[in-house]
C-alpha positions as semicolon CSV with decimal commas, in nm:
position;residue;x (nm);y (nm);z (nm)
1;M;-19,524;3,396;-9,210
2;S;-19,412;3,728;-9,023
3;D;-19,356;3,897;-9,220
4;I;-19,645;3,764;-9,451
5;I;-19,940;3,781;-9,149
6;G;-19,719;4,133;-9,037
7;Q;-19,876;4,230;-9,374
8;V;-20,196;4,113;-9,394
9;T;-20,294;4,307;-9,032
10;P;-20,593;4,032;-8,886
11;E;-20,791;4,312;-8,629
12;A;-21,021;4,054;-8,353
13;S;-21,316;4,169;-8,211
14;V;-21,472;3,983;-7,928
15;S;-21,827;3,906;-7,929
16;A;-22,057;3,762;-7,617
17;G;-21,876;3,463;-7,421
18;L;-22,168;3,163;-7,382
19;D;-22,247;2,997;-7,009
20;A;-22,471;2,665;-7,044
21;A;-22,571;2,388;-6,906
22;G;-22,838;2,076;-6,926
23;E;-22,912;2,008;-7,354
24;W;-22,883;2,252;-7,554
25;C;-22,841;2,355;-7,916
26;I;-22,798;2,725;-8,116
27;A;-22,813;2,778;-8,443
28;F;-22,574;3,080;-8,596
29;E;-22,560;3,182;-8,910
30;A;-22,275;3,250;-9,124
31;P;-21,938;3,491;-8,957
32;N;-21,872;3,812;-9,120
33;G;-21,492;3,711;-9,137
34;I;-21,261;3,411;-8,963
35;K;-21,452;3,278;-8,631
36;F;-21,275;3,187;-8,375
37;N;-21,346;3,044;-8,061
38;V;-21,254;2,864;-7,767
39;V;-21,416;2,657;-7,526
40;T;-21,260;2,694;-7,106
41;K;-21,560;2,453;-6,981
42;G;-21,720;2,186;-7,086
43;T;-21,759;1,982;-7,412
44;C;-22,016;1,988;-7,729
45;W;-22,021;1,955;-8,073
46;L;-21,947;2,154;-8,336
47;R;-22,126;2,105;-8,734
48;V;-22,083;2,306;-8,950
49;E;-22,317;2,394;-9,278
50;G;-22,163;2,194;-9,577
51;E;-21,935;1,986;-9,394
52;P;-22,000;1,586;-9,347
53;A;-21,974;1,534;-8,982
54;P;-21,993;1,721;-8,645
55;I;-21,630;1,775;-8,464
56;F;-21,648;1,730;-8,070
57;V;-21,511;2,003;-7,911
58;A;-21,353;1,982;-7,545
59;E;-21,227;2,244;-7,301
60;G;-20,879;2,411;-7,420
61;D;-20,996;2,364;-7,794
62;C;-20,950;2,612;-8,041
63;F;-21,126;2,685;-8,326
64;L;-21,122;2,836;-8,707
65;L;-21,353;2,833;-8,880
66;T;-21,184;2,977;-9,241
67;R;-21,560;3,003;-9,431
68;C;-21,862;3,242;-9,409
69;Q;-22,093;2,935;-9,351
70;G;-22,348;2,914;-9,115
71;F;-22,227;2,641;-8,792
72;T;-22,438;2,456;-8,477
73;L;-22,276;2,398;-8,143
74;G;-22,472;2,234;-7,938
75;T;-22,447;1,909;-7,646
76;D;-22,752;1,775;-7,911
77;L;-22,698;1,830;-8,256
78;S;-23,045;1,622;-8,279
79;L;-23,221;1,925;-8,069
80;P;-23,411;2,207;-8,229
81;P;-23,166;2,490;-8,309
82;L;-23,213;2,838;-8,065
83;S;-23,099;3,141;-8,231
84;A;-22,825;3,267;-8,178
85;Q;-22,955;3,595;-8,251
86;E;-23,191;3,495;-7,989
87;V;-22,998;3,391;-7,710
88;F;-22,705;3,652;-7,805
89;S;-22,954;3,947;-7,774
90;A;-23,003;3,983;-7,360
91;D;-22,761;4,193;-7,214
92;Q;-22,553;3,971;-7,070
93;N;-22,238;3,879;-7,160
94;P;-22,227;3,540;-7,122
95;A;-22,494;3,412;-7,241
96;R;-22,669;3,173;-7,077
97;V;-22,823;2,859;-7,123
98;N;-22,975;2,688;-6,845
99;E;-22,922;2,910;-6,599
100;G;-22,510;2,821;-6,676
101;G;-22,215;2,670;-6,535
102;A;-22,173;2,327;-6,759
103;F;-21,999;2,518;-6,998
104;S;-21,821;2,814;-7,132
105;L;-21,706;2,934;-7,455
106;L;-21,541;3,233;-7,538
107;G;-21,537;3,361;-7,944
108;G;-21,419;3,644;-8,199
109;R;-21,344;3,752;-8,519
110;F;-21,089;3,826;-8,722
111;A;-21,135;4,126;-9,005
112;F;-20,841;4,201;-9,250
113;R;-20,789;4,549;-9,385
114;S;-20,593;4,432;-9,671
115;K;-20,679;4,172;-9,965
116;Q;-20,405;3,990;-9,993
117;A;-20,578;3,811;-9,631
118;A;-20,748;3,606;-9,858
119;H;-20,513;3,448;-9,968
120;L;-20,395;3,334;-9,601
121;F;-20,683;3,006;-9,563
122;E;-20,639;2,896;-9,884
123;G;-20,633;2,507;-9,901
124;F;-20,712;2,517;-9,541
125;P;-20,961;2,259;-9,394
126;V;-21,297;2,480;-9,299
127;V;-21,233;2,395;-8,949
128;V;-20,917;2,399;-8,828
129;H;-20,932;2,261;-8,492
130;V;-20,657;2,298;-8,220
131;R;-20,677;2,054;-7,917
132;G;-20,623;2,181;-7,551
133;D;-20,306;1,948;-7,534
134;E;-20,144;2,162;-7,856
135;P;-19,897;2,358;-7,823
136;S;-20,042;2,632;-7,954
137;A;-20,367;2,563;-7,716
138;P;-20,284;2,729;-7,445
139;V;-20,095;3,007;-7,613
140;F;-20,374;3,109;-7,804
141;R;-20,664;3,064;-7,508
142;R;-20,390;3,308;-7,269
143;A;-20,444;3,561;-7,581
144;L;-20,773;3,532;-7,622
145;E;-20,796;3,611;-7,266
146;Q;-20,604;3,903;-7,199
147;F;-20,779;4,011;-7,581
148;V;-21,114;3,997;-7,361
149;D;-20,916;4,190;-7,104
150;E;-20,872;4,499;-7,353
151;A;-21,137;4,490;-7,509
152;R;-21,345;4,557;-7,162
153;F;-21,124;4,845;-7,018
154;D;-21,047;5,147;-7,232
155;R;-20,685;5,139;-7,116
156;P;-20,398;5,338;-7,267
157;G;-20,247;5,215;-7,559
158;G;-20,504;4,902;-7,576
159;R;-20,598;4,872;-7,986
160;L;-20,190;4,822;-8,063
161;I;-20,165;4,576;-7,770
162;G;-20,551;4,407;-7,957
163;E;-20,376;4,411;-8,273
164;R;-20,094;4,266;-8,169
165;L;-20,305;3,999;-8,005
166;A;-20,462;3,915;-8,325
167;Q;-20,142;3,860;-8,474
168;I;-20,068;3,644;-8,189
169;M;-20,375;3,420;-8,189
170;L;-20,390;3,468;-8,556
171;V;-20,051;3,237;-8,641
172;E;-20,100;3,008;-8,333
173;I;-20,348;2,897;-8,502
174;V;-20,204;2,869;-8,854
175;R;-19,873;2,767;-8,705
176;S;-20,041;2,449;-8,490
177;H;-20,217;2,385;-8,793
178;L;-19,946;2,317;-9,002
179;L;-19,706;2,146;-8,751
180;S;-20,016;1,867;-8,643
181;S;-20,202;1,812;-8,966
182;N;-20,190;1,518;-9,166
183;R;-20,348;1,683;-9,445
184;P;-20,102;1,835;-9,685
185;A;-20,086;2,253;-9,646
186;P;-20,185;2,446;-9,968
187;G;-19,905;2,661;-10,071
188;W;-19,719;2,812;-9,975
189;L;-19,755;2,721;-9,606
190;R;-19,701;2,393;-9,778
191;G;-19,369;2,503;-9,843
192;L;-19,264;2,754;-9,521
193;A;-19,365;2,436;-9,315
194;D;-19,033;2,228;-9,539
195;A;-18,753;2,311;-9,379
196;R;-18,583;2,265;-9,726
197;I;-18,781;2,489;-9,912
198;S;-18,845;2,713;-9,624
199;R;-18,472;2,785;-9,712
200;A;-18,500;2,816;-10,074
201;L;-18,873;3,052;-10,026
202;S;-18,649;3,320;-9,737
203;T;-18,356;3,370;-9,964
204;I;-18,601;3,459;-10,215
205;H;-18,781;3,688;-9,977
206;A;-18,501;3,833;-9,850
207;A;-18,330;3,900;-10,260
208;P;-18,624;3,977;-10,482
209;E;-18,521;4,164;-10,768
210;R;-18,200;3,876;-10,783
211;K;-18,302;3,662;-11,071
212;W;-18,306;3,286;-10,903
213;T;-18,139;3,025;-11,087
214;L;-18,260;2,668;-11,048
215;S;-17,878;2,609;-10,915
216;A;-17,916;2,906;-10,665
217;L;-18,227;2,796;-10,503
218;S;-18,185;2,456;-10,471
219;H;-17,799;2,533;-10,285
220;A;-18,050;2,799;-10,083
221;A;-18,248;2,429;-10,013
222;G;-17,975;2,151;-9,960
223;M;-18,114;1,962;-10,257
224;S;-17,924;1,868;-10,573
225;R;-18,130;2,049;-10,865
226;S;-18,279;1,727;-11,030
227;H;-18,441;1,678;-10,662
228;F;-18,555;2,069;-10,589
229;A;-18,647;2,081;-10,971
230;R;-18,918;1,769;-10,903
231;G;-19,000;1,865;-10,582
232;E;-18,887;1,576;-10,413
233;C;-18,916;1,758;-10,107
234;C;-19,320;1,679;-10,148
235;W;-19,442;2,067;-10,230
236;H;-19,454;2,236;-10,553
237;S;-19,572;2,625;-10,694
238;T;-19,823;2,677;-10,971
239;D;-19,686;3,062;-10,905
């Protein structure tokens, strides 16, 4: 996974933060790229277009939107929503709703230089929700806070640090999803999450020019040939 994410080279950009209070609801247009947010104070609801149910997000939670779909954030999603363009058009950062003080959020998006990035989120849910009590959440939050600082001040080496922090955030959110989700992980990521198949994939990756046999791969995975061939690790590939 390190090699793959290193190749797709994520670039993160930070949007204006949000500071809100009282009852509020904001509608956002479909993001251009992979949208990410961290709730740093308070709670709210998240509803994504086309998804059956809203998601409750609380302080310390992170969420990643992996599709180009509009979404709404708010304490009460039944309220007539404010337009995100209007809320964030004022020359202030963070943007404020009802004077702020009760809820705050940091956010941005990932863009990718490589077309290979499209495969990274194949099979992922529209929303990857990482709760604040999961091990990856504090790491992601600290990386984002440092990323915001680097974006705010034009210091030497800031671009390089920003690229590395973007990779850290991306790895943490993907790893957290793989380790905590009850849903089957997609394709090759599901293989990485399985200890035995991960060994076989690493073996192939180390020598892709070799003509690998079922016997050699099952040996690398520590499985019998029959079990490996039948996919009894609960994983299979169509490639």
